Amino acid sequence: MPSPAPAPRIALIHATPLAIEPINAAFARHWPQAQRMNLLDDSLSVDRAREGELTEAMTLRFVDLALYASGAGCTGILFTCSAFGPAIEAARNTVGVPTLKPNEAMFEQALALATPGRTLKLGLIATFQASIASMSEELQDMAEVQEVPIDLRSVFVPQAMDDLAQGRATDHHLKVAQAAR
């Protein structure tokens, strides 16, 4: 009997430590056989917020992280921070393994709700302000490619990420739920 194929090694690349536990929990539930390698550069989100835009230097750091993951034997890469879409695309175009943004599947599911001839109304809620522009542009681009007209409303939830960082998950969840209304 042939031996089973080795489990794929997936790099999970994080720009905030807050992303590590939820993504690992999701992998444990949905793809437990995948070997996970977590890489964290927690200065990326700090730098992104300070700069107010995605810089070339930040993009190069994403490419470097992806190349490191590929060199470590990863057969796939998932970036877990949504404020860096163009940097993730640059990494995807450079490294020779499948490289995904954290929003792709969610946006595909949302656009699949479209009804022909009608504008799809969508809400986008973010707890990291820099994510709003990147995610909105990414979703608008996907909708255009799929020829789905959308009416997108975006909301930033201030302090929610701080609540999560301070261990106040309930406060975080309440603020997000209130913003959704």
mmCIF file of C-alpha atoms in Angstrom:
data_model
loop_
_atom_site.group_PDB
_atom_site.id
_atom_site.type_symbol
_atom_site.label_atom_id
_atom_site.label_comp_id
_atom_site.label_asym_id
_atom_site.label_seq_id
_atom_site.Cartn_x
_atom_site.Cartn_y
_atom_site.Cartn_z
ATOM 1 C CA MET A 1 0.000 0.000 0.000
ATOM 2 C CA PRO A 2 1.458 3.404 -0.938
ATOM 3 C CA SER A 3 2.130 5.764 1.933
ATOM 4 C CA PRO A 4 -0.228 8.731 2.191
ATOM 5 C CA ALA A 5 0.891 12.034 0.711
ATOM 6 C CA PRO A 6 2.489 14.345 3.253
ATOM 7 C CA ALA A 7 0.229 16.999 4.694
ATOM 8 C CA PRO A 8 0.597 20.343 2.961
ATOM 9 C CA ARG A 9 2.593 22.989 4.805
ATOM 10 C CA ILE A 10 0.748 26.314 4.822
ATOM 11 C CA ALA A 11 2.296 29.619 5.860
ATOM 12 C CA LEU A 12 -0.008 31.892 7.808
ATOM 13 C CA ILE A 13 1.499 35.365 7.670
ATOM 14 C CA HIS A 14 0.178 37.859 10.215
ATOM 15 C CA ALA A 15 0.540 41.636 10.642
ATOM 16 C CA THR A 16 -1.022 41.534 14.116
ATOM 17 C CA PRO A 17 -0.825 38.933 16.871
ATOM 18 C CA LEU A 18 -4.625 39.155 17.192
ATOM 19 C CA ALA A 19 -4.995 37.164 13.957
ATOM 20 C CA ILE A 20 -3.012 34.130 15.055
ATOM 21 C CA GLU A 21 -5.472 32.357 17.363
ATOM 22 C CA PRO A 22 -8.632 32.730 15.228
ATOM 23 C CA ILE A 23 -6.978 31.562 12.006
ATOM 24 C CA ASN A 24 -5.337 28.599 13.722
ATOM 25 C CA ALA A 25 -8.677 27.665 15.280
ATOM 26 C CA ALA A 26 -10.319 27.830 11.830
ATOM 27 C CA PHE A 27 -7.619 25.590 10.349
ATOM 28 C CA ALA A 28 -8.026 23.144 13.241
ATOM 29 C CA ARG A 29 -11.765 22.943 12.487
ATOM 30 C CA HIS A 30 -11.720 22.944 8.681
ATOM 31 C CA TRP A 31 -8.331 21.576 7.629
ATOM 32 C CA PRO A 32 -6.680 19.928 10.638
ATOM 33 C CA GLN A 33 -4.266 17.851 8.545
ATOM 34 C CA ALA A 34 -2.544 20.964 7.165
ATOM 35 C CA GLN A 35 0.777 21.746 8.791
ATOM 36 C CA ARG A 36 0.685 25.394 9.785
ATOM 37 C CA MET A 37 3.663 27.724 9.966
ATOM 38 C CA ASN A 38 2.911 31.090 11.560
ATOM 39 C CA LEU A 39 4.973 34.137 10.664
ATOM 40 C CA LEU A 40 4.359 37.424 12.471
ATOM 41 C CA ASP A 41 5.610 40.897 11.644
ATOM 42 C CA ASP A 42 3.552 42.933 14.081
ATOM 43 C CA SER A 43 5.226 46.147 12.989
ATOM 44 C CA LEU A 44 3.459 45.960 9.607
ATOM 45 C CA SER A 45 0.067 47.067 10.918
ATOM 46 C CA VAL A 46 1.701 49.749 13.080
ATOM 47 C CA ASP A 47 3.655 51.051 10.089
ATOM 48 C CA ARG A 48 0.573 50.924 7.836
ATOM 49 C CA ALA A 49 -1.489 52.936 10.322
ATOM 50 C CA ARG A 50 1.327 55.466 10.844
ATOM 51 C CA GLU A 51 2.065 55.953 7.123
ATOM 52 C CA GLY A 52 -1.580 56.197 6.121
ATOM 53 C CA GLU A 53 -0.806 54.317 2.928
ATOM 54 C CA LEU A 54 0.863 51.185 1.702
ATOM 55 C CA THR A 55 4.484 52.003 0.876
ATOM 56 C CA GLU A 56 6.922 50.301 -1.458
ATOM 57 C CA ALA A 57 9.029 49.284 1.547
ATOM 58 C CA MET A 58 6.026 47.536 3.143
ATOM 59 C CA THR A 59 5.273 45.758 -0.130
ATOM 60 C CA LEU A 60 8.857 44.494 -0.292
ATOM 61 C CA ARG A 61 8.490 43.129 3.240
ATOM 62 C CA PHE A 62 5.451 41.119 2.089
ATOM 63 C CA VAL A 63 7.421 39.743 -0.826
ATOM 64 C CA ASP A 64 10.288 38.848 1.537
ATOM 65 C CA LEU A 65 7.912 37.074 3.930
ATOM 66 C CA ALA A 66 6.385 35.076 1.066
ATOM 67 C CA LEU A 67 9.809 34.113 -0.267
ATOM 68 C CA TYR A 68 10.847 33.028 3.232
ATOM 69 C CA ALA A 69 7.722 30.863 3.550
ATOM 70 C CA SER A 70 8.314 29.301 0.148
ATOM 71 C CA GLY A 71 11.941 28.616 1.039
ATOM 72 C CA ALA A 72 10.777 26.924 4.238
ATOM 73 C CA GLY A 73 8.837 24.400 2.162
ATOM 74 C CA CYS A 74 5.346 25.875 2.332
ATOM 75 C CA THR A 75 3.049 24.822 -0.485
ATOM 76 C CA GLY A 76 0.575 27.641 0.128
ATOM 77 C CA ILE A 77 0.480 31.042 1.814
ATOM 78 C CA LEU A 78 -2.405 32.836 3.496
ATOM 79 C CA PHE A 79 -1.890 36.428 4.569
ATOM 80 C CA THR A 80 -4.277 37.219 7.423
ATOM 81 C CA CYS A 81 -4.410 41.030 7.428
ATOM 82 C CA SER A 82 -6.801 42.752 5.060
ATOM 83 C CA ALA A 83 -5.134 46.174 4.793
ATOM 84 C CA PHE A 84 -2.400 45.069 2.418
ATOM 85 C CA GLY A 85 -4.136 43.833 -0.754
ATOM 86 C CA PRO A 86 -1.640 45.213 -3.317
ATOM 87 C CA ALA A 87 1.328 43.972 -1.250
ATOM 88 C CA ILE A 88 -0.192 40.497 -1.123
ATOM 89 C CA GLU A 89 -0.702 40.618 -4.895
ATOM 90 C CA ALA A 90 2.987 41.548 -5.323
ATOM 91 C CA ALA A 91 3.968 38.601 -3.129
ATOM 92 C CA ARG A 92 1.644 36.304 -5.124
ATOM 93 C CA ASN A 93 3.231 37.447 -8.375
ATOM 94 C CA THR A 94 6.745 36.822 -7.051
ATOM 95 C CA VAL A 95 6.536 33.530 -5.180
ATOM 96 C CA GLY A 96 5.849 30.218 -6.913
ATOM 97 C CA VAL A 97 3.146 28.899 -4.576
ATOM 98 C CA PRO A 98 -0.567 29.703 -4.205
ATOM 99 C CA THR A 99 -0.829 32.908 -2.173
ATOM 100 C CA LEU A 100 -4.176 34.135 -0.872
ATOM 101 C CA LYS A 101 -5.614 37.280 0.643
ATOM 102 C CA PRO A 102 -7.797 36.836 3.724
ATOM 103 C CA ASN A 103 -10.879 38.311 2.025
ATOM 104 C CA GLU A 104 -11.060 36.396 -1.235
ATOM 105 C CA ALA A 105 -13.411 33.597 -0.210
ATOM 106 C CA MET A 106 -15.647 35.948 1.794
ATOM 107 C CA PHE A 107 -15.981 38.326 -1.160
ATOM 108 C CA GLU A 108 -16.717 35.437 -3.549
ATOM 109 C CA GLN A 109 -19.492 34.242 -1.222
ATOM 110 C CA ALA A 110 -20.950 37.739 -0.966
ATOM 111 C CA LEU A 111 -20.959 38.257 -4.735
ATOM 112 C CA ALA A 112 -22.567 34.853 -5.231
ATOM 113 C CA LEU A 113 -25.669 36.317 -3.538
ATOM 114 C CA ALA A 114 -26.264 38.597 -6.522
ATOM 115 C CA THR A 115 -29.544 38.432 -8.407
ATOM 116 C CA PRO A 116 -29.359 39.234 -12.138
ATOM 117 C CA GLY A 117 -30.595 42.727 -12.947
ATOM 118 C CA ARG A 118 -30.410 43.960 -9.341
ATOM 119 C CA THR A 119 -27.784 45.878 -7.410
ATOM 120 C CA LEU A 120 -26.353 43.847 -4.549
ATOM 121 C CA LYS A 121 -26.293 45.787 -1.276
ATOM 122 C CA LEU A 122 -23.288 44.911 0.877
ATOM 123 C CA GLY A 123 -21.893 46.114 4.175
ATOM 124 C CA LEU A 124 -18.206 46.047 5.054
ATOM 125 C CA ILE A 125 -17.211 46.370 8.701
ATOM 126 C CA ALA A 126 -13.571 46.688 9.749
ATOM 127 C CA THR A 127 -11.813 47.111 13.072
ATOM 128 C CA PHE A 128 -8.546 48.304 11.468
ATOM 129 C CA GLN A 129 -9.207 51.570 9.663
ATOM 130 C CA ALA A 130 -6.540 51.003 7.006
ATOM 131 C CA SER A 131 -8.463 47.912 5.877
ATOM 132 C CA ILE A 132 -11.475 49.881 4.639
ATOM 133 C CA ALA A 133 -9.879 51.345 1.500
ATOM 134 C CA SER A 134 -8.000 48.174 0.555
ATOM 135 C CA MET A 135 -10.961 45.863 1.096
ATOM 136 C CA SER A 136 -13.432 48.206 -0.597
ATOM 137 C CA GLU A 137 -11.237 48.463 -3.687
ATOM 138 C CA GLU A 138 -10.694 44.706 -3.759
ATOM 139 C CA LEU A 139 -14.421 44.000 -3.494
ATOM 140 C CA GLN A 140 -15.307 46.628 -6.100
ATOM 141 C CA ASP A 141 -12.719 45.133 -8.483
ATOM 142 C CA MET A 142 -14.059 41.601 -8.001
ATOM 143 C CA ALA A 143 -17.622 42.813 -8.545
ATOM 144 C CA GLU A 144 -16.594 44.573 -11.761
ATOM 145 C CA VAL A 145 -14.864 41.476 -13.116
ATOM 146 C CA GLN A 146 -17.942 39.381 -12.331
ATOM 147 C CA GLU A 147 -20.228 42.123 -13.677
ATOM 148 C CA VAL A 148 -22.128 42.335 -10.400
ATOM 149 C CA PRO A 149 -23.383 45.847 -9.592
ATOM 150 C CA ILE A 150 -22.930 46.558 -5.890
ATOM 151 C CA ASP A 151 -23.900 49.256 -3.419
ATOM 152 C CA LEU A 152 -21.168 49.045 -0.774
ATOM 153 C CA ARG A 153 -21.414 50.693 2.634
ATOM 154 C CA SER A 154 -18.273 50.616 4.758
ATOM 155 C CA VAL A 155 -17.976 51.187 8.494
ATOM 156 C CA PHE A 156 -14.916 51.454 10.708
ATOM 157 C CA VAL A 157 -15.406 50.369 14.327
ATOM 158 C CA PRO A 158 -13.045 52.431 16.491
ATOM 159 C CA GLN A 159 -11.653 50.860 19.669
ATOM 160 C CA ALA A 160 -12.914 47.375 18.795
ATOM 161 C CA MET A 161 -9.438 46.083 17.949
ATOM 162 C CA ASP A 162 -8.115 47.595 21.182
ATOM 163 C CA ASP A 163 -10.853 45.752 23.087
ATOM 164 C CA LEU A 164 -9.752 42.494 21.496
ATOM 165 C CA ALA A 165 -6.088 43.182 22.290
ATOM 166 C CA GLN A 166 -7.016 43.831 25.931
ATOM 167 C CA GLY A 167 -8.932 40.562 26.223
ATOM 168 C CA ARG A 168 -12.369 42.169 26.082
ATOM 169 C CA ALA A 169 -13.791 40.048 23.273
ATOM 170 C CA THR A 170 -17.391 40.640 24.366
ATOM 171 C CA ASP A 171 -16.928 44.431 24.105
ATOM 172 C CA HIS A 172 -15.343 43.951 20.657
ATOM 173 C CA HIS A 173 -18.253 41.807 19.474
ATOM 174 C CA LEU A 174 -20.845 44.258 20.821
ATOM 175 C CA LYS A 175 -19.207 47.201 19.047
ATOM 176 C CA VAL A 176 -19.079 45.286 15.772
ATOM 177 C CA ALA A 177 -22.741 44.240 16.146
ATOM 178 C CA GLN A 178 -23.752 47.842 16.883
ATOM 179 C CA ALA A 179 -21.849 49.055 13.810
ATOM 180 C CA ALA A 180 -23.648 46.479 11.674
ATOM 181 C CA ARG A 181 -26.972 48.049 12.588
#
